[in-house]
Amino acid sequence: MTSWLDLPVFWYCVTVLAWVLFFVLEGFDFGVGFLGPLLGRTEAERGAAVRTVGPVWDGNEVWLVAAIGVTFAAFPDWYAALLSGAYLPMIAILLLLAVRGVAIEFRGKHDTARWRNGCDAFLAASSLLLAGTWGAVLGVLASGLALGPDGEVHGSGLTRSLAPLFGPWAVLGGFAGVLLATVHGATFLSLRTTGVLRARARHLTVATAPVLVVIALAVFIAAGHAVVAAGAALAALAAVAAWRRAEVLAFAATTTAVAGTVVAVFTAHLGEGSWVLLRSTLSPAGDVTLRAAAASDGALHLITAAGLVILPGVIAYQAWSYVVFRRRVATGFPAARRRVRVSR
Amino acid sequence: MTIEALTRLQFAVTTLYHYLFVPLSISLALFTAILQTAHVRRVARGGDDTYGRLSLLVGKLLMTTFAVGVVTGLVQEFQFGLSWSAFARFYGDVFGPTLAIEGMLAFFLEATFLGLWWFGRDRLPALVHLATIWVVAIGTAISAFVILAGNSFMQNPVAYTVDATTGRARLGSFFDLLTNELNLAAFPHTYAGALMAGGALVMAVGVWHLLRGQYARGSAEFTAFRTLSRFGAWFTLVSGAAVSLSGDTLGKVITQVQPMKMAAAEALYRTTSGAPFSIFSYAPVGQDDPTFSLEVPGFLSFLAKGSFTAKVLGLKDLQDAYSAQFGPGDYTPWVPVAFWSFRLMIGVGMFAALVALVHLWVTRKARVLDPDPRLAQGLLWSVGLLPLLPLFANSFGWIFTETARQPWLVFGLFKTADGVSPGLTTAEVAASLVAFTLVYGALAYVWVKLAVRLVRKGLPEMPAPAAQEAGEADDEFAPSY
C-alpha cells in the first residue's frame, strides 16, 4: 500500500462508527418509543415523550442509511453476506421500522384520542420489538453466521435465516437489546423532559440499570471479555448518576455503554486470521475478511473524497438541530394551543 | 413460481409502492417551499397569511407522504443485499458508492431539515425557517439525480471496467457515472413526472374544496383554494409539457443505447424504414403481425431518430444480433407489457395535463368554478381520481423501463437470473412478499385515510407564535444539554 492511509482499514473504522452512531441515536428513540406510553399516564404526558424525539428521530434513522450504504460501498461482500444471511430477521426489522416511523409521524397529524392511542400502541410495540430484534441480530453476528465458501448461508425453507434466532446468542442479544434501550431511553427522557415524566424516567434508570450490571457481570464471568466488564461498570455509573440526578453524566454513561456494545460485536473476530469481519461458523473458508471484502481502491478513494467533504457538514447540521431543540419538553400540551382548540 | 420470478415480483412490488410516495415528496417539498416564500414576501408587504396557510396544508401532506417514502426507501437500500446478493457482489463497487453518497449528501439533508422545518417554526428566525424547507426541496432533487445515475448505469453501463481476476465491475469515474447520457436525459423526465404528480394532487385538493361549495365566494378559504387549484394546474400542465419534451429526448437516447427496449415499446418485429407509431394494436397470441392497428405513419422513426424516414431496428434482427454477440438465449423482453405500459404512461399522463389545461381555461381571469349542483356531486367524486393519473403514469413508466430491459440486470453485462442471492429459499421470499404486501397495504390504507382527513379539514390556521413559550414555561431556562 503506497498510500499514507490504509483505506480499507480507515473505511472499516468509518463503517463501525456509522453503525455505532445509528445504535446510539436510534437506541434512545427505540427506548422512548416503548417507554413513553408506559411512563406517560395521561395523553399529554405521552405526547410530551414522543416530542422529545419528534424533531430528530428521522435524522437519527438516516444513520442506518449511512451505515448500510457505507458497508455496501466499502465492503460489498460484507453487505451481501450480512443481509442475505440474516434475510428474514432483516426483513422483520425493515417492516418494524416502517410501522414505527409512520406511527411517530402520523401521531400528531390527526386530533382524536383514539387515533393517538392507536399510534402509541403501534409505536410502543414496534419499538420494543425493534430493540429486541436488533439485539438478537447483533448477538447472532457476534457469534457468526453459517456462511459457506461462497459467502452465503445455505439451508432450506424458513429455517435458513430464522434458525439462529432461536440460539443462545440471539436470546441473550435480544434481552440485552431491550434492556439497553430501556436504560438508554429512560436516561434520554429524564434529560429531555420536565416534571413528573422526568422523575419517573429517572427512577426507571435507577431501577433497571442494576439488572444490566448483573447480566453483564454474569456474561463477563462466563465468557471473560473485558468489554463486558466495562459495560457493567458503565451501567452502574448510569444508575448512580441518575440516582444523584446527574442526568448528563447518566446519559454519557449509557451512550458509551451502547457504543461499546456495538464496537464489541463488530470487532468480535477482528483478531482472528486475516481480520475477520463476519465469522463463518462452518469453516474459515467462509469467513468474510477485511481485505477480501473491501471495494476497489477507486471506489474507496471516491467515498473518501466525498465523505471528507460531506460528513463534517452532516455532523454540523445534525448537531445544530439538537441545539435548536435543546430545551426540555414540558409535560403536557402548550397552553396556547389548548386555547385555540377550545375556541374552535 | 421460480425463485427468480418471486424475487423479481417482490422487487417490483416494493419499488412501485415506494415510487408512489417519492414523486409526491419531491413535488410537495418544492410546493411548500414556493408557497412559504410567497407567504414571507406577502407578509413583509403587510398582506394576509393565505399563502402561509396553504404552505402549512401542503407541508402537512408532505410530512405524511415523506414518512412513508422514508421507511419504504430503506427497504430499497437493503434489497440488493437481501435478495440480490450475487448482483451486489458484482456491482457493489459501482452502486455501493452511489448509494452511500446519496445517503450522505441528500438523505441526511432531507430528514434533518424536514425535522427542523416542522418543529422549528417557533424556534428559528423566519428566513432561516424558510431556508430549511428549501434545503429539503433541493435535497430531494439531488437524491433523485444520484439514484437515477445508479439506475442509468444498469440501463446503459458507463464509467466501469470489469476486473479480470474477480469478474466484477470496477468503478471508473464517478463524474462520468453521474453524467451518463441516459441519466442526463432520464433525470429531467423523472423530475418533471414527479412535479406532475404533486401538481395534480394539490390541484385536486383545491378543486374538491371549491366544488364542495362550503366556502362563500370571496372568503379567504375560497380564494386560497382557487389559488391552490390553479397553482397545481399550472404545475401539472407545464411539467406535462416538460415530460413530453424530455421524454422525446430520452426516447432517442434509449433507441441508441437500448434499441431492443424501443422496439419492444412499439412491438416492431421487423426492421423498418419510416416506421409507423401505432396508437392501438391487436395481435392474437403467438402472432407477430397485428390483425388490427391504428397507426401514425413514420412517427415512430421520428420519435426514435428525429426523421420520418429513418430506419428503426426490429425485435427479430436485434434478437439475432444479441445472440451472435452474447451467445444463445432469449433477449426479447415481454412485448405486450412493454407495448401497453409505454402507451398507458403517455396516455394517462397526457390526460392529466389536459384536465389541468381545461381547469385553467375554465377558471381563467377571475372566473370561478360554479357548476350545476347535480353535476358537482359527480365531479366531486371524480376529483379523487385526478391525483392518481400522473402517479399511474409514473408507475407505467417504471414498469416499461425495467421490464423492457430484461433479461438484463445490467444491460449487456449481467443477467437478472444470475443476480438472485444464491442461498435464498422460495419459502423466505414467499413469506417476506406476503409480509411486505400486508404491511404496505396497511400503510397505504392509513396514509389515504390520513391524507383525506387532512384535506377535508380545510385550511389550517397559522400556529400562534407564543405557543412554544407557553409550552415550556414550566422549566423554561433549564437547558437539557
PDB file of C-alpha atoms in Angstrom, chain B residues 6 34 66 97 111 151 174 192 197 224 226 242 252 283 288 296 300 345 388 393 428 430 435 442:
ATOM      1  CA  LEU B   6     -40.782 -14.398  -6.966  1.00  0.00           C
ATOM      2  CA  ILE B  34     -42.602  28.083  -3.042  1.00  0.00           C
ATOM      3  CA  PHE B  66     -42.340  11.671   3.365  1.00  0.00           C
ATOM      4  CA  PRO B  97     -20.637   4.387  -3.510  1.00  0.00           C
ATOM      5  CA  ALA B 111     -34.510  14.098   7.009  1.00  0.00           C
ATOM      6  CA  ASN B 151     -30.316   3.114 -12.376  1.00  0.00           C
ATOM      7  CA  PHE B 174     -17.935   8.887 -10.670  1.00  0.00           C
ATOM      8  CA  ALA B 192     -40.973  16.622 -14.341  1.00  0.00           C
ATOM      9  CA  ALA B 197     -47.889  14.021  -9.571  1.00  0.00           C
ATOM     10  CA  ALA B 224     -56.949  30.185  -1.131  1.00  0.00           C
ATOM     11  CA  ARG B 226     -58.834  28.718  -6.015  1.00  0.00           C
ATOM     12  CA  ALA B 242     -41.593  19.189 -19.868  1.00  0.00           C
ATOM     13  CA  LYS B 252     -33.875   8.940 -28.748  1.00  0.00           C
ATOM     14  CA  ALA B 283     -52.347  -9.317 -32.409  1.00  0.00           C
ATOM     15  CA  ASP B 288     -46.266 -11.096 -34.514  1.00  0.00           C
ATOM     16  CA  VAL B 296     -49.452   7.305 -37.434  1.00  0.00           C
ATOM     17  CA  LEU B 300     -42.004   6.013 -34.687  1.00  0.00           C
ATOM     18  CA  MET B 345     -47.618   6.033 -19.484  1.00  0.00           C
ATOM     19  CA  LEU B 388     -53.870   9.004  -9.451  1.00  0.00           C
ATOM     20  CA  ALA B 393     -48.229   7.317 -15.479  1.00  0.00           C
ATOM     21  CA  GLU B 428     -38.254 -16.983   2.572  1.00  0.00           C
ATOM     22  CA  ALA B 430     -42.795 -16.002  -0.284  1.00  0.00           C
ATOM     23  CA  ALA B 435     -45.359  -9.591   4.876  1.00  0.00           C
ATOM     24  CA  ALA B 442     -51.946  -1.252   5.790  1.00  0.00           C
TER      25      ALA B 442
END
